[in-house]
CSV table of C-alpha atoms and ligand atoms in Angstrom, one decimal:
chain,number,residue,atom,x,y,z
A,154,UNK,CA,171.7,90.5,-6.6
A,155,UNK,CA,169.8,88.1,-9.2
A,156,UNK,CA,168.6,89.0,-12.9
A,157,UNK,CA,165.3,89.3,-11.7
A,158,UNK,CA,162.7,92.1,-12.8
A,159,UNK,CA,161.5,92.4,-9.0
A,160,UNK,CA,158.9,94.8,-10.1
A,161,UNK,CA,156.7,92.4,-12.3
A,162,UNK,CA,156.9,89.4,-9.8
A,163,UNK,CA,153.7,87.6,-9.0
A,164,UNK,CA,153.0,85.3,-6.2
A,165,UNK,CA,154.5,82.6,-7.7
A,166,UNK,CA,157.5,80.0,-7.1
A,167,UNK,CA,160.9,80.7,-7.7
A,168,UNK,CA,163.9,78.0,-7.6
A,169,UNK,CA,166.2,79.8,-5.2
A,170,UNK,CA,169.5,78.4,-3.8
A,171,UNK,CA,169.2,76.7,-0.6
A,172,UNK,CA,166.2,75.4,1.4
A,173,UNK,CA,166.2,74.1,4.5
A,174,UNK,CA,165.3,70.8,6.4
A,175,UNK,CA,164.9,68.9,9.7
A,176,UNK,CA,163.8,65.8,10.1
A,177,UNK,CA,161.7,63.9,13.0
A,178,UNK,CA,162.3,60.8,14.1
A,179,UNK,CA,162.5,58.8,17.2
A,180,UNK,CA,161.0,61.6,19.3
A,181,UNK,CA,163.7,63.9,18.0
A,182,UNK,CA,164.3,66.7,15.9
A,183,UNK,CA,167.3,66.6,13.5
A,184,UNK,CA,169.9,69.1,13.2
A,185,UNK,CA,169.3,72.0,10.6
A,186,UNK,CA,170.1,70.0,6.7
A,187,UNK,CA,170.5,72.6,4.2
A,188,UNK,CA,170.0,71.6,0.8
A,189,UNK,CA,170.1,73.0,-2.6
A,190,UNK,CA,167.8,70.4,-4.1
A,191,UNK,CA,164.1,71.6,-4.0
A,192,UNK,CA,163.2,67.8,-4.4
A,193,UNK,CA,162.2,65.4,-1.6
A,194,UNK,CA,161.9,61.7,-1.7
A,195,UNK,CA,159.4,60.0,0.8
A,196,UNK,CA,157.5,56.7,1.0
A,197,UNK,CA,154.4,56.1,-0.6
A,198,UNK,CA,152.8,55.5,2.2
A,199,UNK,CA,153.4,58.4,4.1
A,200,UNK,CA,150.9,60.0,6.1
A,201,UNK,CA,151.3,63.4,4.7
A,202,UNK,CA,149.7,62.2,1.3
A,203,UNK,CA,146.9,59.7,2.5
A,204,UNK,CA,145.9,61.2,5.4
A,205,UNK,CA,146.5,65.0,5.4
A,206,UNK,CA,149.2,65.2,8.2
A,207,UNK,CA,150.4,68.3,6.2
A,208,UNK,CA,150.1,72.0,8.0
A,209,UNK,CA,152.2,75.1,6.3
A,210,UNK,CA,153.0,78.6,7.3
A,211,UNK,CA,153.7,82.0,5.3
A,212,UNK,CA,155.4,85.0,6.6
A,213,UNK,CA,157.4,87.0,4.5
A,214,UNK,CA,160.9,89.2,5.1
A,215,UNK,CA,161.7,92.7,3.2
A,216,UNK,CA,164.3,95.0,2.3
A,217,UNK,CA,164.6,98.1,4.1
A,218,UNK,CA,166.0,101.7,2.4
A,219,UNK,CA,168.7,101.4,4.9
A,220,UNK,CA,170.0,97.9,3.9
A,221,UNK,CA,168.8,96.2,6.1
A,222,UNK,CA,166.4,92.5,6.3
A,223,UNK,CA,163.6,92.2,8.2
A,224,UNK,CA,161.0,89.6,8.9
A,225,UNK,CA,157.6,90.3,10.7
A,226,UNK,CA,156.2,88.4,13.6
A,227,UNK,CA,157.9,84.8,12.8
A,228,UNK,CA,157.0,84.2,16.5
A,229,UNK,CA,153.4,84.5,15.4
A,230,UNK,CA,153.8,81.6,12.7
A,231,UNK,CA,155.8,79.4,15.1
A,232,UNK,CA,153.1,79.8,17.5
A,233,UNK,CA,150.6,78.7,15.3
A,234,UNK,CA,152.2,75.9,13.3
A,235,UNK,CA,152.1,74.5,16.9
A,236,UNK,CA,148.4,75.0,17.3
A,237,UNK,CA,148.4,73.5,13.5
A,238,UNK,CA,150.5,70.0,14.7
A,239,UNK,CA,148.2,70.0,17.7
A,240,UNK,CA,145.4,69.6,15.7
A,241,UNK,CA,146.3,67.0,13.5
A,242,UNK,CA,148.4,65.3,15.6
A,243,UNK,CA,152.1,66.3,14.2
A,244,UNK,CA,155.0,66.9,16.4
A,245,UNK,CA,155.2,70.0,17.4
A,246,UNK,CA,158.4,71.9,16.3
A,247,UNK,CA,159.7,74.1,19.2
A,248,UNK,CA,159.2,77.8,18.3
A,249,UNK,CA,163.3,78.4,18.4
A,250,UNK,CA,163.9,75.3,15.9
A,251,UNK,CA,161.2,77.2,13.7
A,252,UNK,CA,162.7,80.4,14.3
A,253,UNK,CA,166.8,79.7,13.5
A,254,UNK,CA,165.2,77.9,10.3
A,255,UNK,CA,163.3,81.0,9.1
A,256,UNK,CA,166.5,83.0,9.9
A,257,UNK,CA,168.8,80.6,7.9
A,258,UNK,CA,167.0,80.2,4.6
A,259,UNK,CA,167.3,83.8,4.7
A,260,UNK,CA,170.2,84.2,5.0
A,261,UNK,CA,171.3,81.8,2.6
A,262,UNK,CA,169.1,82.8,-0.3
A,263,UNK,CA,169.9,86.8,0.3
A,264,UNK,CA,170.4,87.5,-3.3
A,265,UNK,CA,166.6,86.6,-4.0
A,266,UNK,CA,165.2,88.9,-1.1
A,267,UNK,CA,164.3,91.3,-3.4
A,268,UNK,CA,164.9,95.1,-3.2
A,269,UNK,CA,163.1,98.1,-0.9
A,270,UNK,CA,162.3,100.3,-4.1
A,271,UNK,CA,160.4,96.8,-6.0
A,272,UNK,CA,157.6,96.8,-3.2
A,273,UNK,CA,158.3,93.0,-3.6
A,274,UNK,CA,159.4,90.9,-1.2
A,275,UNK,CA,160.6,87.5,0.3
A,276,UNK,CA,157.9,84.8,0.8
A,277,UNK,CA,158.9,82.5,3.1
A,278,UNK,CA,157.0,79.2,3.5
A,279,UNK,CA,157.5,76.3,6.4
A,280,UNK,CA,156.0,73.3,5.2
A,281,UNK,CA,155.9,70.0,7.9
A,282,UNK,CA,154.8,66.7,6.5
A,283,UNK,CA,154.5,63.2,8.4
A,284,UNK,CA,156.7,61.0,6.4
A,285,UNK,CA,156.2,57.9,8.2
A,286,UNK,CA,154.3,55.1,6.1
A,287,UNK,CA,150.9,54.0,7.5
A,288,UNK,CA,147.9,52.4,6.0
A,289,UNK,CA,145.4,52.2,8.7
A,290,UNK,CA,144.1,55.7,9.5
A,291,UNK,CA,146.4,57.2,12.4
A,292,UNK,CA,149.1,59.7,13.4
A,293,UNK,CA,152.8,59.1,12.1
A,294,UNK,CA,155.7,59.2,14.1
A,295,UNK,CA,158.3,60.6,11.6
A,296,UNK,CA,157.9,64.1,10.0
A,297,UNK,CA,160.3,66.6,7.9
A,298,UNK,CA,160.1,70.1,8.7
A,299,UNK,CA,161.1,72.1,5.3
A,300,UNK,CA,161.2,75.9,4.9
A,301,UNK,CA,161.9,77.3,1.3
A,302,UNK,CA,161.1,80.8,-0.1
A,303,UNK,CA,160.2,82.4,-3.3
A,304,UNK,CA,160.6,86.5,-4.0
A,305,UNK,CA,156.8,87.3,-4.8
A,306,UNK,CA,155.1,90.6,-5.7
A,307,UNK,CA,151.5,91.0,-5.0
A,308,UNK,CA,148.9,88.0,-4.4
A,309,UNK,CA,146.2,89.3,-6.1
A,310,UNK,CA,147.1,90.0,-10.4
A,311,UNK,CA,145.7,94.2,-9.4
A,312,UNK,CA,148.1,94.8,-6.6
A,313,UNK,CA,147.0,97.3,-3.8
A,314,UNK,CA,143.3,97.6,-5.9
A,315,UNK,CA,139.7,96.8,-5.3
A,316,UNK,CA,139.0,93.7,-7.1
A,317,UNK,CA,135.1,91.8,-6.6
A,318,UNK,CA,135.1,89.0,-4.9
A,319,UNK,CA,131.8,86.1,-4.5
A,320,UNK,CA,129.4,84.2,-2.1
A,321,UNK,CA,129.3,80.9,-3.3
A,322,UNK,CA,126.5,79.4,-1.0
A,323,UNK,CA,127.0,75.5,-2.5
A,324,UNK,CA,130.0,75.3,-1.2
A,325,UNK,CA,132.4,75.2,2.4
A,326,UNK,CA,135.7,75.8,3.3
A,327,UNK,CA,136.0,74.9,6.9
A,328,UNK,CA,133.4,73.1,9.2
A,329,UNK,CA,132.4,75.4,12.8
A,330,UNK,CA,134.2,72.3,14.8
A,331,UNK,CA,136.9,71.7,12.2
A,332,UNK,CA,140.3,72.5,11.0
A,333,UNK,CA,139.2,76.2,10.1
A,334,UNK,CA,141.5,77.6,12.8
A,335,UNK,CA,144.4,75.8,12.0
A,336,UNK,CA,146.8,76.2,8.7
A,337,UNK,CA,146.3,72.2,6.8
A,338,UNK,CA,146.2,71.7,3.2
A,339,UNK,CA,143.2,70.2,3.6
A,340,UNK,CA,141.3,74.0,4.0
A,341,UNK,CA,142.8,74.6,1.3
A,342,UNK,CA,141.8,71.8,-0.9
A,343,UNK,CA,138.7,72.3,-0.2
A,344,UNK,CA,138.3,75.5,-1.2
A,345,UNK,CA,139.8,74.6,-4.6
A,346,UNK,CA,136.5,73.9,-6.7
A,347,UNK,CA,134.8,77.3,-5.4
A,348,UNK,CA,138.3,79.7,-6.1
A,349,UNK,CA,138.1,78.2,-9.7
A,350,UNK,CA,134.1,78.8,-10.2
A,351,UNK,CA,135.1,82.3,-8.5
A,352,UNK,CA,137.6,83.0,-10.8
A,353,UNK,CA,136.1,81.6,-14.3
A,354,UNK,CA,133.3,84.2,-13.4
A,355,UNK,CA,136.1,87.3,-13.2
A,356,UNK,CA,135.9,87.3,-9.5
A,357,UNK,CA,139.2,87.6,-7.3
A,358,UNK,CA,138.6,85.2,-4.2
A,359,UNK,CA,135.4,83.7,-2.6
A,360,UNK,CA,134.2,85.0,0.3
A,361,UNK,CA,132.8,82.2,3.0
A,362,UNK,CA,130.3,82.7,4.7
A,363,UNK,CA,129.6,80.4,8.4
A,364,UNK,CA,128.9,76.6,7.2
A,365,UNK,CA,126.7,75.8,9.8
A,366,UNK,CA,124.1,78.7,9.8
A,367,UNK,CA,125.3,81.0,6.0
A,368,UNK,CA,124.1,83.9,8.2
A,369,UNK,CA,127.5,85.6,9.0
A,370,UNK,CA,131.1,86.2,7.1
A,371,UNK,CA,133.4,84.1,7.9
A,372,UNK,CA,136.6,84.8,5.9
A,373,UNK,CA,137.9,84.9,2.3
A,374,UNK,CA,140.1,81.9,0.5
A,375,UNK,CA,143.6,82.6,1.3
A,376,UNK,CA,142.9,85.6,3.8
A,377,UNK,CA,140.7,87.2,6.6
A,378,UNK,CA,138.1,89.6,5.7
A,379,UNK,CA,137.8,93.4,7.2
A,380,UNK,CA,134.7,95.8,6.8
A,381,UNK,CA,135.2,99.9,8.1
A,382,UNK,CA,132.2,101.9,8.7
A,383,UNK,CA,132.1,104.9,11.1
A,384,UNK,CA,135.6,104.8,11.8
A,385,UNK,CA,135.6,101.8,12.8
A,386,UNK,CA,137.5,98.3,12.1
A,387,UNK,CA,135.0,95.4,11.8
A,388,UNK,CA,136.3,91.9,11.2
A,389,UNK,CA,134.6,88.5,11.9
A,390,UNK,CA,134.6,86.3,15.0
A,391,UNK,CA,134.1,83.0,13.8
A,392,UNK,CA,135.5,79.3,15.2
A,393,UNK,CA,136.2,78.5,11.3
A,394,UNK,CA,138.5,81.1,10.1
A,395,UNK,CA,142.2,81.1,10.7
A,396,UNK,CA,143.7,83.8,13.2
A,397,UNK,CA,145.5,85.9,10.7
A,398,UNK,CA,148.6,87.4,11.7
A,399,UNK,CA,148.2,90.7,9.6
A,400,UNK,CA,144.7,91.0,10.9
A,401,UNK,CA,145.8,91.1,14.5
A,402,UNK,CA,148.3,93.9,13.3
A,403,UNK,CA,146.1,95.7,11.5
A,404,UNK,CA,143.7,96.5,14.6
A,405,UNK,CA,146.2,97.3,16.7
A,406,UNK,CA,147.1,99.7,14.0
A,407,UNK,CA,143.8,100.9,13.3
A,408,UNK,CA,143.6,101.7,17.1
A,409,UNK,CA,147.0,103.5,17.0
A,410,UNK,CA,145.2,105.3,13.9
A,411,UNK,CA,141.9,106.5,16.0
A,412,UNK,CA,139.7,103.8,14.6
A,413,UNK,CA,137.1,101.6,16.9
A,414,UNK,CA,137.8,98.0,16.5
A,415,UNK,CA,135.4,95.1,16.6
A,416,UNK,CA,135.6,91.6,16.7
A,417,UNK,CA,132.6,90.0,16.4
A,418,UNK,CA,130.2,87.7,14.5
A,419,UNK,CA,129.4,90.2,11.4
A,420,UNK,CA,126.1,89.1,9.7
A,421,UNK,CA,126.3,89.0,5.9
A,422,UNK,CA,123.7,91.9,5.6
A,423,UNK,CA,125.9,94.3,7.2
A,424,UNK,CA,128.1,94.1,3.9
A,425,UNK,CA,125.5,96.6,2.5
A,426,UNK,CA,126.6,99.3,5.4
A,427,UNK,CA,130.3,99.3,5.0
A,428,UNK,CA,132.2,102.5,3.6
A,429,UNK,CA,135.3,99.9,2.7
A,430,UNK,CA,136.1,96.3,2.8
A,431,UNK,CA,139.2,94.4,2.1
A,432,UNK,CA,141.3,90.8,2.2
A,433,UNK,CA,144.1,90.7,4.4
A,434,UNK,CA,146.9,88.3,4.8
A,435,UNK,CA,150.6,87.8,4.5
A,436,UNK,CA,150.5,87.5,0.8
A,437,UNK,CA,147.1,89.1,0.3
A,438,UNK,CA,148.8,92.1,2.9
A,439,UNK,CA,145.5,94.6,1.9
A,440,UNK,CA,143.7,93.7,-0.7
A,441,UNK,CA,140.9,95.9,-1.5
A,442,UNK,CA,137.4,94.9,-2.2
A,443,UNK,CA,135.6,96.6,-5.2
A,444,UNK,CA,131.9,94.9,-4.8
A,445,UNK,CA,130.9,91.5,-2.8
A,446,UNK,CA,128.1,89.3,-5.2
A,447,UNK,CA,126.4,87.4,-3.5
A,448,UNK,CA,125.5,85.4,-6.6
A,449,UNK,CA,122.9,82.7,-5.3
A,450,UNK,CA,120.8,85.6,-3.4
A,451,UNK,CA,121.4,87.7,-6.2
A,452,UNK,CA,122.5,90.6,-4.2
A,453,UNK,CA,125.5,93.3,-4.7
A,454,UNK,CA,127.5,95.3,-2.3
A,455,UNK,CA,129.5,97.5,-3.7
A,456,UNK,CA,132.1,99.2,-1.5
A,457,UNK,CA,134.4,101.1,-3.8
A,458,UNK,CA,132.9,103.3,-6.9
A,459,UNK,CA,136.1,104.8,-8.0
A,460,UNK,CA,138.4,101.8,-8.4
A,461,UNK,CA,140.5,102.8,-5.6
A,462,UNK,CA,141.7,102.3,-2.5
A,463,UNK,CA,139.2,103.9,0.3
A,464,UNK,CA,141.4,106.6,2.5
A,465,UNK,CA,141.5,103.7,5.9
A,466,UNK,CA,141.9,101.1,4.1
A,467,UNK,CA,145.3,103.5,2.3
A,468,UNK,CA,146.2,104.7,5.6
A,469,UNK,CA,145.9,100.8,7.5
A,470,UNK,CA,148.6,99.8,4.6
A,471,UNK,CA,150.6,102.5,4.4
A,472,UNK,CA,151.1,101.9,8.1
A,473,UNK,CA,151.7,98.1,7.6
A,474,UNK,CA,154.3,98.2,5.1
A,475,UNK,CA,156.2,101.0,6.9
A,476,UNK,CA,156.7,98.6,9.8
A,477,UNK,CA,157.6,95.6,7.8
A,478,UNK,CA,160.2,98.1,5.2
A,479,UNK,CA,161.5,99.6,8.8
A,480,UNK,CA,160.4,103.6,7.1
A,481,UNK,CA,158.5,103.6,10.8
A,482,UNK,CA,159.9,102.6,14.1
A,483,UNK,CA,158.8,98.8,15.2
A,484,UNK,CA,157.4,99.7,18.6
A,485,UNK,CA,155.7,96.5,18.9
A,486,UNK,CA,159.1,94.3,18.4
A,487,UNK,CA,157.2,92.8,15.4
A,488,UNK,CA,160.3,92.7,13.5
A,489,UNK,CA,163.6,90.8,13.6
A,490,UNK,CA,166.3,92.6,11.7
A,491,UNK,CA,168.9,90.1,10.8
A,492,UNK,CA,172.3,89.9,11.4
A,493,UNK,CA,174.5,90.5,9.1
B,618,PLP,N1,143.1,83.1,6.2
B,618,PLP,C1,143.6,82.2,5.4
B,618,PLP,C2,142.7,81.1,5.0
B,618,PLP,C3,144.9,82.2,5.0
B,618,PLP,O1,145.4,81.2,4.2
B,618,PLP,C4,145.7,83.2,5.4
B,618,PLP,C5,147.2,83.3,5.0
B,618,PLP,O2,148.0,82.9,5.7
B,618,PLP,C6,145.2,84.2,6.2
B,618,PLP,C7,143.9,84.2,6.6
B,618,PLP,C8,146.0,85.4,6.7
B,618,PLP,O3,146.9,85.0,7.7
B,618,PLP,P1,148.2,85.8,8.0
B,618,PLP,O4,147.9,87.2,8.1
B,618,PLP,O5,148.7,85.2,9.2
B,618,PLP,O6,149.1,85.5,6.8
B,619,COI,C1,149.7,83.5,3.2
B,619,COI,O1,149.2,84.6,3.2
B,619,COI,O2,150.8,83.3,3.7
B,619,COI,C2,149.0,82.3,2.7
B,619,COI,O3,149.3,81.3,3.2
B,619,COI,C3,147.9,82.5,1.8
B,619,COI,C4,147.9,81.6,0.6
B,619,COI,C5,149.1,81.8,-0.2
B,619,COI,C6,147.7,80.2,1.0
């Protein structure tokens, strides 16, 4: 076990021991490299850095009370890093190559997966970049497949709090027709300038609304947005927000709870009738949402008057984490216990 203090982590990097890589090149993928750099060399050209061929994953993997490691739905982030190299034209990595590579930088870096009492745990990130120097604007033909991870404690500074979060109507992440769907630095990029206004002004996260029409939510920065009002799960259709993972667990689980689900275009009004609202991701897992300020309208919705936690919104993450810790039984097979 490593000198860390688990317990104050943040969602941050840490050098760990080993990484792991695989390279594309000649319409083949490489056998699994591992390496204890966390450097990389590439041309200058490559396409990953002029053109954006770049598209990333998170999942994460936890220690259970009884010992044992478990990572959540790496089938699901497989799945759509595929969707990802299909929209921008990468190779797509064959969900097993994806899955033995999770597996291994696991198992390599098990003194860093950090331990079941810390609430922490083991952020794992596959990163695939085209490598392959090009000048004129077009697809590579060589890309390196890298997975690293980083022990991490909560996303957000306040944890398993409601923090506010902002409508910033200048600006866009992701275009109705766009790369919204899919998991590219690019999304990300652009939602760089509005995160940083967001934050200066003491607000957690931005919250998008549709580009094309500003009439309905579409999701927040790095994670999907949820509203619950009459005992029901409300979370927004949209063809610009990515499919979150931890979303579609969370309304299976708020079915299994006795909750109504919806999926469906939720108009930014509505904010105003929700008894909770929150953030949800693999490193956001539930964040809570204090108030939403719509700062250009000048309007305020204000979801939690105590500072904490409203009772679904506890029971929804309760529920979450006891699957991914392994306290509950995994009826969905969402979990892969490793082998030891
Ligand atoms: N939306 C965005 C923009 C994200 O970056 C993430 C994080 O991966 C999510 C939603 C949540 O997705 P998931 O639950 O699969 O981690
Ligand atoms: C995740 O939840 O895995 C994310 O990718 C969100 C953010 C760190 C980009």
């Amino acid at each position: 076990m490593k000198n860390i203090n688990w317990s104050d982590l943040t969602f941050g990097y840490v050098k760990t021991d080993f990484n792991v890589r695989i390279y594309y090149k000649k319409g083949k993928w490489s056998d699994l490299e591992i390496s204890d750099s966390d450097q990389i060399t590439m041309h200058m050209a490559s396409t990953c850095l002029h053109y954006g061929q770049e598209a990333f994953e998170g999942l994460k993997a936890f220690k259970g009370k009884d010992g044992k490691i478990r990572i959540f739905r790496m089938r699901e982030n497989a799945l759509r890093l595929q969707d990802s190299c299909r929209g921008i034209v990468m190779a797509e990595l064959p969900v097993e190559i994806f899955e033995a590579a999770v597996v291994e930088v696991v198992k390599r870096n098990l003194s860093f997966v950090p331990p079941y009492e810390s609430g922490a745990s083991l952020y794992i990130r596959p990163l695939l970049i085209g490598t392959s120097p090009q000048v004129g604007v077009k697809a590579g033909d060589e890309y390196l497949f890298i997975v690293f991870v980083s022990p991490v404690g909560p996303y957000f500074k306040a944890g398993f709090k409601p923090t506010p979060y902002a409508i910033l109507r200048g600006y866009d992440r992701a275009a109705p027709l766009g790369t919204g769907t899919i998991k590219v630095g690019g999304n990300y990029a652009a939602s760089l300038i509005s995160g940083e206004i967001a934050h200066t002004k003491g607000y957690s996260a931005v919250l998008y609304l549709d580009a094309k029409e500003k009439k309905y939510i579409d999701e927040c920065g790095p994670a999907n947005f949820f509203g619950i009002k009459n005992n029901t799960y409300i979370t927004p259709q949209s063809s610009s927000i990515l499919p979150s993972i931890t979303n579609k667990s969370l309304m299976i689980l708020a079915e299994e709870l006795g909750m109504k689900v919806e999926r469906r275009p939720v108009p930014v009004e509505e904010l105003a009738t929700f008894e909770e609202a929150g953030a949800c991701g693999t490193a956001a897992v539930i964040s809570p949402i204090s108030r939403v300020d719509d700062l250009d309208e000048n309007k305020s919705y204000v979801f939690s008057k105590e500072g904490e936690p409203g009772p679904n919104s506890l029971r929804l993450y309760n529920k979450l984490r006891a699957i991914q810790y392994g306290d509950e039984e995994d009826k969905y097979a969402w979990v892969t216990v490793l082998d030891l």
